[in-house]
Structures are given as structure tokens and as C-alpha cells.
Coordinates of C-alpha atoms in Angstrom, one line a residue:
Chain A
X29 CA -28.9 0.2 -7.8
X30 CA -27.6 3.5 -7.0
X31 CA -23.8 3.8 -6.0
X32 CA -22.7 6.1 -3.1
X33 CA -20.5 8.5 -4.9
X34 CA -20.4 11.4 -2.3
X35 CA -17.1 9.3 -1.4
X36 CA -16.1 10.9 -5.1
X37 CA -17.5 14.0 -5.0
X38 CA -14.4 16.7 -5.3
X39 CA -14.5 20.2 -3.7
X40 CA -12.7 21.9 -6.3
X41 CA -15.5 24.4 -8.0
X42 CA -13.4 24.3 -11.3
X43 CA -15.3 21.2 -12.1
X44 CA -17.6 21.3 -15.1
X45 CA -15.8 24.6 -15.9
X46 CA -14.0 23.2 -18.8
X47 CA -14.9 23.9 -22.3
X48 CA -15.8 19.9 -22.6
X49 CA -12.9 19.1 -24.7
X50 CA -12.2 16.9 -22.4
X51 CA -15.1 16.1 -20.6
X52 CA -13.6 13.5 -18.2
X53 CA -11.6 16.1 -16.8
X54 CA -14.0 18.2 -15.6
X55 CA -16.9 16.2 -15.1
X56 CA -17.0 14.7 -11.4
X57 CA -15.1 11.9 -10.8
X58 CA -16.9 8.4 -11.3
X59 CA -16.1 5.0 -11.0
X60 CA -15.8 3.4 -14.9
X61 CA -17.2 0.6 -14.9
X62 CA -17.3 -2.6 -17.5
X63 CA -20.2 -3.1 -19.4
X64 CA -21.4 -6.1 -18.1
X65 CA -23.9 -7.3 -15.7
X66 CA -21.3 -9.3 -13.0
X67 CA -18.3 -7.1 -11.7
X68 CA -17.7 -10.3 -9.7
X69 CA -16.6 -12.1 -13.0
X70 CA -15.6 -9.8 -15.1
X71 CA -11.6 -10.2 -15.9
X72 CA -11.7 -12.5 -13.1
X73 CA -8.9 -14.4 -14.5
X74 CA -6.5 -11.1 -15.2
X75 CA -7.5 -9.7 -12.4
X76 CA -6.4 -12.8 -10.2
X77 CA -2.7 -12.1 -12.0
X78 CA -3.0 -8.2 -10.7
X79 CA -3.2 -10.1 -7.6
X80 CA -3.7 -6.9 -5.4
X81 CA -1.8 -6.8 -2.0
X82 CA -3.6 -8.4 0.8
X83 CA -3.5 -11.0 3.7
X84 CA -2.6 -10.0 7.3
X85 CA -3.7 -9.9 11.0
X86 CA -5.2 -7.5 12.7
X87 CA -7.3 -7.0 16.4
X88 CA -8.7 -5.1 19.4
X89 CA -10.4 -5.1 22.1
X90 CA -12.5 -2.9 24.6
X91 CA -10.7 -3.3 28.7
X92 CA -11.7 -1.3 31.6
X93 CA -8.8 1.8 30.8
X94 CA -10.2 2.3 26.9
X95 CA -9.8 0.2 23.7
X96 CA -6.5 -1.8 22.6
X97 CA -5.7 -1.9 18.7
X98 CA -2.8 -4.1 16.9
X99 CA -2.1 -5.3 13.8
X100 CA 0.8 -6.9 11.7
X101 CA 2.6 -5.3 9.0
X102 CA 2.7 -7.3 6.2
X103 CA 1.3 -6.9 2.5
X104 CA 1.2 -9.9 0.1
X105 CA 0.5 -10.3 -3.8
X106 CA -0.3 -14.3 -4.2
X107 CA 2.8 -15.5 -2.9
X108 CA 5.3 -12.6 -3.0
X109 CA 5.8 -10.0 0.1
X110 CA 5.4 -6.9 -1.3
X111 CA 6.1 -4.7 1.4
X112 CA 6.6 -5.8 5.1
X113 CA 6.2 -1.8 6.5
X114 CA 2.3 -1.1 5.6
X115 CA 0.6 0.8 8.1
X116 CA -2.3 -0.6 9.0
X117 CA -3.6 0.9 11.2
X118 CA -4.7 4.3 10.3
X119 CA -5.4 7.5 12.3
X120 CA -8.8 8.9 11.2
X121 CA -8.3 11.7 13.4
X122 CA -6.8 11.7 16.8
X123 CA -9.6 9.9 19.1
X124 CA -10.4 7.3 16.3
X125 CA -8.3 4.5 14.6
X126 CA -9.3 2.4 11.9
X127 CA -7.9 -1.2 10.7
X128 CA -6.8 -2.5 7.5
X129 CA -7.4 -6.1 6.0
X130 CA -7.9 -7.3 2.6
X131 CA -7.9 -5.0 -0.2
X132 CA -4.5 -2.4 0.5
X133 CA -6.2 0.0 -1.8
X134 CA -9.8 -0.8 -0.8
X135 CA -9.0 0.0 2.9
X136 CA -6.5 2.8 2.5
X137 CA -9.1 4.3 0.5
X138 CA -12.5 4.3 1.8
X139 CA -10.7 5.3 4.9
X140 CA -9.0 8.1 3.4
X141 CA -12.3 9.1 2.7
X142 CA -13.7 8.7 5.9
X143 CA -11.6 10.6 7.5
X144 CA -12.8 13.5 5.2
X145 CA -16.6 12.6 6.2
X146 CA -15.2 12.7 9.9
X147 CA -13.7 16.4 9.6
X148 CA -16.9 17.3 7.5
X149 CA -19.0 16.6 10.0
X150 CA -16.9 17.8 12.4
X151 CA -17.1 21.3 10.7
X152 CA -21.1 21.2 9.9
X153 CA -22.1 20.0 13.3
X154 CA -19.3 22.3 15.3
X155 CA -18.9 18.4 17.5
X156 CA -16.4 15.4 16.7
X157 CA -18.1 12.6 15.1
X158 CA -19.2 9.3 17.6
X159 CA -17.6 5.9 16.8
X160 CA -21.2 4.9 16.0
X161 CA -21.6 7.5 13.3
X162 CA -18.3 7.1 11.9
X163 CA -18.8 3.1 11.5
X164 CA -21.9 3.5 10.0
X165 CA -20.9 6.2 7.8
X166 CA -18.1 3.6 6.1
X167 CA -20.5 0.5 6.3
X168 CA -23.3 2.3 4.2
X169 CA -20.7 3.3 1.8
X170 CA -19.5 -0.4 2.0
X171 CA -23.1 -1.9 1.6
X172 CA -23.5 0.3 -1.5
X173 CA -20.6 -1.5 -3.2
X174 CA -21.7 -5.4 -2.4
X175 CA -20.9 -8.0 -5.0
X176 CA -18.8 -5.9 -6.8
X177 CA -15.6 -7.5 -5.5
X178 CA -14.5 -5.0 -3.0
X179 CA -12.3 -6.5 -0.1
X180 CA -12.5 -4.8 3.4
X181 CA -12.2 -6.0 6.6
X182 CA -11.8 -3.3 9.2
X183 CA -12.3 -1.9 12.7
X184 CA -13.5 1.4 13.7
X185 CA -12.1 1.8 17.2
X186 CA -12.2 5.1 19.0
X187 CA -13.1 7.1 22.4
X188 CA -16.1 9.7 22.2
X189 CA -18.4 10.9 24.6
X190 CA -20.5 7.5 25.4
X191 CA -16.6 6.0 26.4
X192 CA -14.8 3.3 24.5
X193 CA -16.1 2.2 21.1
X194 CA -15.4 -0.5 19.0
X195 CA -17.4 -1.8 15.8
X196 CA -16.6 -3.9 12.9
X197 CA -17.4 -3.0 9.2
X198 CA -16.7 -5.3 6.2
X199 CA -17.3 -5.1 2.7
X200 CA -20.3 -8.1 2.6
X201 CA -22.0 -4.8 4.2
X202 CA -21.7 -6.4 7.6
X203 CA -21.3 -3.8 11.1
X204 CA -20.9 -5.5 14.4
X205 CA -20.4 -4.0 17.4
X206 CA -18.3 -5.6 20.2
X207 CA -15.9 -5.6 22.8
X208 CA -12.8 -8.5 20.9
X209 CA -12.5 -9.1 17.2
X210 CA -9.7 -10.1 15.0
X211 CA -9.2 -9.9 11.4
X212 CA -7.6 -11.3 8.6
X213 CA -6.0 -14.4 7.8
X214 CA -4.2 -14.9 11.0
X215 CA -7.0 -13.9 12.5
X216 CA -8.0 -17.6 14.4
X217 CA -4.4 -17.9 15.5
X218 CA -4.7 -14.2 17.4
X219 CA -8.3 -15.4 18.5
X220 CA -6.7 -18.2 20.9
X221 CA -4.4 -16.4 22.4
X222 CA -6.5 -13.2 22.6
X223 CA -9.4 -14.9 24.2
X224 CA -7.2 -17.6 26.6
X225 CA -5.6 -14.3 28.1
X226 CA -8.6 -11.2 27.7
X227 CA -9.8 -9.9 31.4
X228 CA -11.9 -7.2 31.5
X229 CA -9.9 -5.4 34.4
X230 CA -6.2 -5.3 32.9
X231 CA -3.9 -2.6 32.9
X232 CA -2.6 -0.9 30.1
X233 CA 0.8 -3.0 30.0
X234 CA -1.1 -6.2 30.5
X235 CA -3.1 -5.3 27.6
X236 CA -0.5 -4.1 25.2
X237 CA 1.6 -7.3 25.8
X238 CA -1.5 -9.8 25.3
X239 CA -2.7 -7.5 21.9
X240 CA 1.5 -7.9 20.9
X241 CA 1.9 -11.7 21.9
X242 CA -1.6 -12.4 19.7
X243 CA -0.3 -10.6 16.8
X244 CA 2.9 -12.4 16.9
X245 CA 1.4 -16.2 17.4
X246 CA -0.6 -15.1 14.5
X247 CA 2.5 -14.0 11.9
X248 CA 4.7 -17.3 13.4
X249 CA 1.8 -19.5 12.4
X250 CA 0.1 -17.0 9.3
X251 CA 2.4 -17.0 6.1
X252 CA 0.3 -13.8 5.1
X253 CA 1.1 -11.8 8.3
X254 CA 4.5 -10.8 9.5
X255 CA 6.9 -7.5 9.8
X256 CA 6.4 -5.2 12.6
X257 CA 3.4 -5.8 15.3
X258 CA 2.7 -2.2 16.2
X259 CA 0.1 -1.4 18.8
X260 CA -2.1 1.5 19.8
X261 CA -4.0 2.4 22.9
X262 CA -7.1 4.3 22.6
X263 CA -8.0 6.5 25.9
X264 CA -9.2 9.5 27.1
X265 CA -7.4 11.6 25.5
X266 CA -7.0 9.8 22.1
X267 CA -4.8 7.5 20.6
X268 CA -1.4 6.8 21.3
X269 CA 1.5 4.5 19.7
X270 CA 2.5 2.7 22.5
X271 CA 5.0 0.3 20.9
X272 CA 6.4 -1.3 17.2
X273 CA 8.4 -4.6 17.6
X274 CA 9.6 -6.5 14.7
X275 CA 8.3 -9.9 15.0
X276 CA 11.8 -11.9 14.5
X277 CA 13.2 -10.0 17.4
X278 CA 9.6 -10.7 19.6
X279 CA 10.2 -14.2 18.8
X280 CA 13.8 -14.4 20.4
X281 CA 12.4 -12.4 22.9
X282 CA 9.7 -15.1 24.1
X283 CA 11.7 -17.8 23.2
X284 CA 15.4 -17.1 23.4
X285 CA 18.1 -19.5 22.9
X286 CA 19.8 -20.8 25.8
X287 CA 23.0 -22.5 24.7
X288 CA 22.6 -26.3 25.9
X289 CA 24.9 -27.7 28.6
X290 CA 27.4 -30.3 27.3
X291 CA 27.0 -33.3 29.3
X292 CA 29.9 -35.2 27.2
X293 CA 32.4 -34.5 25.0
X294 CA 33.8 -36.7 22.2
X295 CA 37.4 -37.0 23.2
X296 CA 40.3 -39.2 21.0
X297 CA 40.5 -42.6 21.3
X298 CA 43.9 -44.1 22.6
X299 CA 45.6 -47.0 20.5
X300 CA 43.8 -49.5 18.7
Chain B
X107 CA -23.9 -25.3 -18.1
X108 CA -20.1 -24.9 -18.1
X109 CA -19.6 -20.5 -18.3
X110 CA -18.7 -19.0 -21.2
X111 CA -15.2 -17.4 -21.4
X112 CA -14.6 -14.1 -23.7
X113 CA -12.2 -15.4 -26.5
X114 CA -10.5 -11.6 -25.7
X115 CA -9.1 -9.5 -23.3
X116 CA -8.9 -6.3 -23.2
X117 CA -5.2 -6.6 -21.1
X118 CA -1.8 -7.8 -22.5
X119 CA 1.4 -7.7 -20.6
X120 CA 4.4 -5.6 -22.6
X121 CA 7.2 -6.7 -19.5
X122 CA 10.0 -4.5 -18.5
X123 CA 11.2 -3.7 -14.6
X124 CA 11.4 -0.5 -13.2
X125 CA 13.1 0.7 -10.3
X126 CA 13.8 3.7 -8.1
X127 CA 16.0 4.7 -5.0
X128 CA 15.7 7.2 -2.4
X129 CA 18.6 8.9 -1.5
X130 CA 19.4 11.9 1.2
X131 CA 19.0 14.6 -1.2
X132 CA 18.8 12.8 -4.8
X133 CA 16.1 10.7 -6.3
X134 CA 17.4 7.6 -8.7
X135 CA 14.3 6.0 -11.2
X136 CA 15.3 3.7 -13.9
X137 CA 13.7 1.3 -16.4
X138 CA 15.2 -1.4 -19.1
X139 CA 13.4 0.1 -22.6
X140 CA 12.9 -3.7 -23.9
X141 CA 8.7 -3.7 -24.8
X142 CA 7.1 -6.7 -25.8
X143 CA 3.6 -9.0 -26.3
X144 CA 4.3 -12.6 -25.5
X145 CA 7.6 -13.9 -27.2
X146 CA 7.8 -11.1 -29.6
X147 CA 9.6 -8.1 -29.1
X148 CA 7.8 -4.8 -30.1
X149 CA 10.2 -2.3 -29.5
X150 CA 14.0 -2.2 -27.9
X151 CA 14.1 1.3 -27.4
X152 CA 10.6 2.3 -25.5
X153 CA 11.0 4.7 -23.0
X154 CA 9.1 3.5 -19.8
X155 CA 10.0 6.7 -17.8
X156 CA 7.7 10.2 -17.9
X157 CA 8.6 13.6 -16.0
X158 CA 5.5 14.6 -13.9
X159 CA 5.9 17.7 -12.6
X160 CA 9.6 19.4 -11.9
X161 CA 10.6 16.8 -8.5
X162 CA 8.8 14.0 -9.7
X163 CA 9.2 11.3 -12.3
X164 CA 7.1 8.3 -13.1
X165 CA 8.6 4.7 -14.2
X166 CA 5.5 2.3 -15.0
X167 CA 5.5 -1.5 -16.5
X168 CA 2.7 -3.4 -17.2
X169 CA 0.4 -2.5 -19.9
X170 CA 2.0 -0.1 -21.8
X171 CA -1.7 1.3 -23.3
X172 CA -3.0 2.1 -20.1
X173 CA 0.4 3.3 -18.9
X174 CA -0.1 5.7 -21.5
X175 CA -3.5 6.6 -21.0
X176 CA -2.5 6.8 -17.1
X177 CA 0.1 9.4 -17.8
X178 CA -2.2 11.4 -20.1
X179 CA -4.4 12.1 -17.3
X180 CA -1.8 12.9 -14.8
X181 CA 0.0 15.4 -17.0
X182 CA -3.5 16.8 -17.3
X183 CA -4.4 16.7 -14.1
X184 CA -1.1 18.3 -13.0
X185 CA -1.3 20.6 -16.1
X186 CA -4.6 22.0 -14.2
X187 CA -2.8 22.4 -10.5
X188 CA -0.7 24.4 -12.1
X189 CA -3.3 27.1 -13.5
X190 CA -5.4 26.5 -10.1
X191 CA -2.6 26.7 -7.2
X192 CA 0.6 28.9 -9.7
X193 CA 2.9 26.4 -8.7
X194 CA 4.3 23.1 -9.6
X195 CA 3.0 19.5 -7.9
X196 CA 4.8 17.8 -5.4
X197 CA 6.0 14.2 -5.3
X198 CA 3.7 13.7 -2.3
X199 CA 0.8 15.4 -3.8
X200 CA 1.3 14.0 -7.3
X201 CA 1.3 10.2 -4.9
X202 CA -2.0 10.8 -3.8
X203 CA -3.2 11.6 -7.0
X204 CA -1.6 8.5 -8.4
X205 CA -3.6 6.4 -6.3
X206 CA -6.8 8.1 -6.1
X207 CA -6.4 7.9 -10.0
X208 CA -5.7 4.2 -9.9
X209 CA -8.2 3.4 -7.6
X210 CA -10.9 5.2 -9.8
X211 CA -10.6 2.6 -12.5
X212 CA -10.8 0.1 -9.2
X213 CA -13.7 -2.8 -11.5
X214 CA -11.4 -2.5 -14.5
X215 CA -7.8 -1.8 -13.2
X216 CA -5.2 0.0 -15.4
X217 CA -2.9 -3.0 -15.3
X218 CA 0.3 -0.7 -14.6
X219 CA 2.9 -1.2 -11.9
X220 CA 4.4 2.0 -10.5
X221 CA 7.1 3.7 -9.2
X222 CA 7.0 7.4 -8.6
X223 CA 10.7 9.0 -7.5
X224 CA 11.2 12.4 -6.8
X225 CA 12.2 15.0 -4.3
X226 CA 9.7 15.6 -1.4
X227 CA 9.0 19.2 0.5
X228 CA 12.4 19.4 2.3
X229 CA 14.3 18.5 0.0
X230 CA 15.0 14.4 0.5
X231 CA 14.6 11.9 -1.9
X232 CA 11.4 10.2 -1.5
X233 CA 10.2 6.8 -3.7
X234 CA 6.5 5.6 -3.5
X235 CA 5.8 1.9 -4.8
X236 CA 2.3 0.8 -5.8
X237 CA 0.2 -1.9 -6.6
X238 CA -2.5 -2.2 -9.8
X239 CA -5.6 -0.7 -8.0
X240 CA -4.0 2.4 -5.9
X241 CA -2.8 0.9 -2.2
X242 CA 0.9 3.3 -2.1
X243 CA 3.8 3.6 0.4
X244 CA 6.3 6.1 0.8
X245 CA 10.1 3.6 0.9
X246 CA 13.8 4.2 0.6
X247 CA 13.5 2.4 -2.5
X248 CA 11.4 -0.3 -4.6
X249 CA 11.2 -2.2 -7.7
X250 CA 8.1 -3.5 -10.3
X251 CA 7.8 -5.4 -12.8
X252 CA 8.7 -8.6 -14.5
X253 CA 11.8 -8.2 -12.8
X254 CA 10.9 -7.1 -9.6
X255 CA 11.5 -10.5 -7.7
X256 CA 14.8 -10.6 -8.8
X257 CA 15.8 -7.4 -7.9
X258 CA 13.8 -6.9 -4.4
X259 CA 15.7 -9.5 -2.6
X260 CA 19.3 -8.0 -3.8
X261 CA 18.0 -4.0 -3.1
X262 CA 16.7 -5.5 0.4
X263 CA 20.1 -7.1 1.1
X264 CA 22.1 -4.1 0.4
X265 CA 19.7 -0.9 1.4
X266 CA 17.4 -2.3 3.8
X267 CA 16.7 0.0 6.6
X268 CA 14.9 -0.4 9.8
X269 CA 11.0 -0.2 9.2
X270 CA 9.4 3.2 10.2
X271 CA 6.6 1.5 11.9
X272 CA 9.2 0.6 14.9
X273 CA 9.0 2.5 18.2
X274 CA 11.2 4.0 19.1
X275 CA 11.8 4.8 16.4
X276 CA 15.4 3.9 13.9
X277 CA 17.1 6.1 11.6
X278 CA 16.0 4.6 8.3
X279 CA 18.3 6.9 4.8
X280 CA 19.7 5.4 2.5
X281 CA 23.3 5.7 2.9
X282 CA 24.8 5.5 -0.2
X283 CA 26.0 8.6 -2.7
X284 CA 24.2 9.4 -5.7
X285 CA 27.2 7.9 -7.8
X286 CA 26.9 5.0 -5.1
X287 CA 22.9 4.6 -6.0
X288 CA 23.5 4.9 -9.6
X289 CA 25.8 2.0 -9.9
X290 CA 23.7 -0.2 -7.5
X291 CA 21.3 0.4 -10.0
X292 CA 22.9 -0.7 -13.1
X293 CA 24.4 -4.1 -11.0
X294 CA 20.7 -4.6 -10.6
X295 CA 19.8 -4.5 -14.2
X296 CA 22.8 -6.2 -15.4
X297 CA 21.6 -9.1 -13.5
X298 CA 18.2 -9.0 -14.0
X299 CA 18.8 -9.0 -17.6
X300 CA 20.4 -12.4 -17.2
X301 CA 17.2 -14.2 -16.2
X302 CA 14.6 -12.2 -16.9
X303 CA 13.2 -12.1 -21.0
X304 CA 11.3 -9.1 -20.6
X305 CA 14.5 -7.1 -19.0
X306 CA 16.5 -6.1 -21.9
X307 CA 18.0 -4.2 -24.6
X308 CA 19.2 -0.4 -22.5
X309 CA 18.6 0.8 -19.0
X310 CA 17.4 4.2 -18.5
X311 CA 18.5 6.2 -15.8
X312 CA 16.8 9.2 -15.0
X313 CA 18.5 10.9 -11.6
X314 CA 16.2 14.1 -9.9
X315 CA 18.3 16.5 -7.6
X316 CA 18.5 19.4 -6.5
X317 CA 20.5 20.3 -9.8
X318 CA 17.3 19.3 -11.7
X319 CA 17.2 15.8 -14.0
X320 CA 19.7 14.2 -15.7
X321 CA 19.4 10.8 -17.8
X322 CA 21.6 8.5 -18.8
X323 CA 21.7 5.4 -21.0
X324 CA 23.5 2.2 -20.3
X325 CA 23.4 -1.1 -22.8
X326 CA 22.3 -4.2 -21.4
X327 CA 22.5 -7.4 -22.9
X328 CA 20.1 -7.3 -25.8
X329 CA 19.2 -11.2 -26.2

């Protein structure tokens, strides 16, 4: 099975220039790979101590004013927080967003590298790329790489000239397009809220605080998901960061303390 | 038919922490020099710590072999900027390259924690963290390593700033001096030296400013 490496191919035109004492330098970069039939298995047990940074919540959803995109910010190794200020949500360019779940490295990236696809498309066809083309652009890349342990679950969201587009891409290969998802392991928990509260005709507010309250049922009940919930709007005019709340401060903020009324009080006792 | 594990592995784990702090203008990155292969120490005065390019330094634990081989190709790699673009690397170019590099060897990781410290464009101190496979951040300051969850919690009690991805958004520099950062880092060694076995032997403290790099030594306990 041939790999997609156009992801790898560099534009420097040094390469292969080399005298070929070093030949890795200058030949193209490739993916080294084991020599052994299953990447799956291969190291599995070390690998599972490298315990790469994953595990978080992320959604959106197409309403009547354009497309709605959230996530957590939270990464996690096994059991340890390593970092509770990822980005993941990622500007491709400045009509599209993409989402990050699973793999850190896996999504930051193959979307790194779509966002150079994007602009190269941009410049050979002198028009910005559609969310269709973009999505499938990363899928076929992803599809290239099944079985061989890659972890992606991400959203393509984006305004071109069709209107609002959403589509999901994973790394099984898989490409959905729809209108609501969620991903990651808080995902079910942003699902109930998400779907108890989605109308089609909301406004923007309305839908910023129902894609913020979903993301921050998910990290109360999620142990993977957590930090800041930060969400985008998608419109007309591109995206836009519309706010970034740390979720201990949402929580107080849905559920403050009020200080409970003393009805008695304990007072000394007289004699005896 | 029960699978058939390989009797070896090409990985083994020589310990060690590494940290490094951002600072307004100055760039702390230190690492114990303690390196060792399961109970048995191999070396108490291995030098963890590799100047990149001119504002950028690298402090890596993990496998010290592919640490190594790691920064072979970046010095190469940087070694060739230099003849293609007449100038030196940045610490946010030479980031990137770090994690594209890592994420190269993506089916057979480098198993190498890193911490990359230097000065970015304008000037500031900049500090980017990573994991095995290439996923980086840009922080005020992080720690890998065997250490690392003992000396997280205490750098997130006493530097932590509020998170860049709020809106509106917070002032988030380090406060402290460079003399300030340098003595938070040798508290954090002391004490990870205490319960850590990997942490040992001498901290190395490697401090990029504007003035250029300066290092300095400090013994830590050495049991």
C-alpha cells in the first residue's frame, strides 16, 4: 500500500543536492518505519509508557447565522495533565477552523499540513479552497495511514461559497458530513446538553452559551477535559473568537454559592 | 495461540528532569547530569543540555541514544539554515523543526522528552514543552522528565499565569528576575532530588539573554 507522502514533500530545492554523505539529510523526508508487518503492535508496550497527550472535548454545530465551534483545553498523558492551555482549535486560514482530539501531535500536524494544501490550492487555482475539498483533502491523507495507530478525531468547520460547512474526518478514514457532532471523551456528556438545547433558528449569543455550557458539563463530568472552553463563530466573514472562560470560574458562574440562611444558632446553656 | 513478545527492546529509560523558565527578557533551562539504566548509575556528570543555534538551547531526558541522535540532526539541520538563509535559527523556527522532526519518527518514536528555552524575535524569553511524538506549546515555563510531576505542581503554584486561550485576554509574564528564576530553579531540584532516584548528582544551569549564555553548576545530593 502506498503512503501519501505529498504531506512530506519539502519545497526547499537544496534537497538531493548533497554530496550523499549524509543521505538522510538531503533525501526527502520519509516516515521510518519498523520492520515489521503490524505498526499496530509493534512497541505497543513502550509505546503505551510514551503515553502521548490526548483525551478532551470538542463540538459544533451548523445554526441559521453560520457554524458554532468549541472545545476544551486540556491535554492528558495516562493520568497526568500535561498542559491545561492547548489550542485546539486551529485556524487553517481565516474562513476555516479545524478541531483537535486524540493524538496532540497527530492533529497539530496533519493540520499544519493542511493548512499548507489549503494556501496551495489557493495559489494554483487563484480561489479559496471549499470545506468539502479541504475535508476530503485531510480524510484521504487519513485513510492512507489506517491501522497504523494514528489517532485523529477532528472537525473541518468553515464558511465558503455554498454557505456553512461542517464535516467530520477521523483517522479510521471515516468523513461525515453534518449539521452537530462532538468529539472526544467528553463527547456524550456535550451530546445531552448540545442536543436537549440545539434550535435551528438561534442567535449568535444563544448559540455561543449552549456550545460553552456543553463544553463545560463535559469537563465537570470528563476527567480528560477541562481548562479553558473557548469558542469560535464561523460567519460570513470568517472566524471569530468570540469568548475563553476557564471552566472553574463557568462553574461558580452557573452555580454560585449562596451563603445559607441560619435558621438557629447554638447558644450556651445556663446552669446545670 | 498466546502472541509472542520480543525478549528486546530497542528503548531503555536513562532518567533525569529537565526544566526551563521563561522570563521577560532572559531564558532559564536546566537539567540534573545523574544518567542511568535501571538501578545502576552510568554516569554522574552527563550533560543533558545542547546549544542549538545562538537563542536557543535544548534540555532532553528520556533515552539518552536517541536524544543524541535527535540532536545530531538538528545541529545539522540548523547547520544547513545557516548556509541557505546567512543567518542563525530562531527559537520559534528551530520549535517547529523540533516537532516536525519528532513527528517524522511518529511508528517508532525517539523516546525523548523536551524542553527547548530560548529568546524569541522580540527579544522575550520564550520555553516550548513537548511530548514523545512532536505535539508542542509555546509556556512561561515547563518541566520533563522523571521528575517532572514533582516539579510541575510547585512551578504551577508559584508562576502560574492566566491561560492565553482566555478572552479578553490576561497579562500572562513571568514576573520574577533572572536571579529570582534561577533560584526557583535550584529549590526545584533540591527537592526533586529528595524523592526522585533518577534526579541526582549536579544541576546544570544554562541562562540565555540578551548578554548571550552563561552556565552554572550546582551540587545536588548525590545518593
Amino acid at each position: 500500500m502506498k503512503l501519501d507522502t505529498s504531506g512530506l514533500e519539502s519545497t526547499s530545492p537544496f534537497f538531493g543536492s548533497g554530496d550523499e554523505l549524509c543521505p538522510e539529510l538531503s533525501a526527502a523526508p520519509s516516515f521510518s518505519l519498523p520492520l515489521s508487518t503490524d505498526f499496530d503492535e509493534f512497541q505497543k508496550d513502550t509505546k503505551a509508557t510514551l503515553k502521548h497527550a490526548k483525551g478532551t472535548t470538542t463540538l459544533a454545530f451548523i445554526f441559521k447565522e453560520g457554524v458554532m465551534v468549541a472545545a476544551d483545553s486540556r491535554a492528558s498523558m495516562g493520568g497526568y495533565i500535561s498542559s491545561q492551555s492547548v489550542k485546539k482549535i486551529i485556524e487553517i486560514n481565516p474562513y476555516m477552523l479545524g478541531t483537535m482530539a486524540g493524538g496532540a501531535a497527530d492533529c497539530q500536524f496533519w493540520h499544519r499540513n493542511l493548512g499548507i494544501k489549503c494556501r496551495l490550492h489557493e495559489l494554483a487555482n487563484k480561489r479559496r479552497i471549499s470545506v468539502t475539498g479541504a475535508s476530503k483533502l485531510l480524510a484521504n491523507i487519513l485513510y492512507s495511514y489506517r491501522g497504523m495507530g494514528l489517532s485523529v478525531g477532528t472537525m473541518i468547520a468553515g464558511w465558503d461559497e455554498t454557505g456553512p460547512g461542517l464535516y467530520y474526518v477521523d483517522s479510521e478514514g471515516g468523513r461525515l458530513k453534518g449539521t452537530r457532532f462532538s468529539v472526544g471523551s467528553g463527547s456524550p456528556y456535550a451530546y445531552g446538553v448540545l442536543d436537549s438545547g440545539y434550535k435551528f433558528d438561534m442567535s449568535i449569543e444563544e448559540a455561543a452559551e449552549l456550545a460553552r455550557r456543553a463544553i463545560y458539563h463535559a469537563t465537570f463530568r470528563d476527567a480528560a477535559s477541562g481548562g479553558v472552553a473557548s469558542v469560535y463563530y464561523v460567519g460570513p466573514n470568517g472566524w471569530k473568537k468570540l469568548s475563553g472562560d476557564d471552566v472553574g470560574e463557568l462553574h461558580y458562574h452557573y452555580y454560585p454559592v449562596t451563603p445559607s440562611t441560619v435558621e438557629q444558632e447554638m447558644a450556651e446553656v445556663a446552669g446545670a | 495461540m498466546t502472541k509472542q513478545h520480543p525478549a528486546w527492546s530497542p528503548y531503555d529509560n536513562n532518567g533525569g528532569t529537565c526544566v526551563a523558565i521563561a522570563g521577560a527578557d532572559y531564558c532559564v533551562t536546566a537539567a540534573d547530569t545523574r544518567m542511568s539504566t535501571g538501578y545502576s548509575i552510568l554516569s554522574r556528570d552527563y550533560s543533558k543540555i545542547i546549544k542549538l543555534a545562538d537563542k536557543c538551547v535544548m534540555a532532553s531526558s528520556g533515552f539518552q541514544a536517541d536524544v543524541k541522535a535527535l540532536q545530531k540532526l538538528l545541529a545539522a539541520r540548523h547547520l544547513i539554515y545557516q548556509h541557505q538563509h546567512n543567518k542563525q535559527m530562531s527559537c520559534p523556527a528551530m520549535g517547529q523543526l523540533l516537532s516536525n522532526t519528532l513527528y517524522y519518527k511518529r511508528f517508532f518514536p525517539y523516546y525523548s522528552f523536551n524542553v527547548l528555552g530560548g529568546l524569541d524575535n522580540e527579544g522575550k524569553g520564550c520555553v516550548y514543552t513537548y511530548d514523545a511524538v512532536g505535539s508542542y506549546e509555546r509556556v512561561g515555563y515547563s518541566s520533563q522528565g522523571s521528575g517532572s510531576t514533582l516539579i510541575m505542581p510547585f512551578l504551577d503554584n508559584q508562576l502560574k499565569s492566566p491561560s492565553p486561550l482566555l478572552l479578553p485576554a490576561q497579562d500572562a509574564v513571568t514576573p520574577l528576575s533572572e536571579a529570582e528564576a534561577v533560584d526557583l530553579v535550584k529549590t526545584c531540584f533540591a527537592s526533586a532530588t529528595e524523592r526522585d532516584i533518577y534526579t541526582a548528582n549536579k544541576l546544570e544551569i544554562v541562562v540565555l539573554n540578551k548578554d548571550g549564555i552563561h552556565r552554572e553548576y550546582m551540587e545536588l545530593r548525590k545518593d
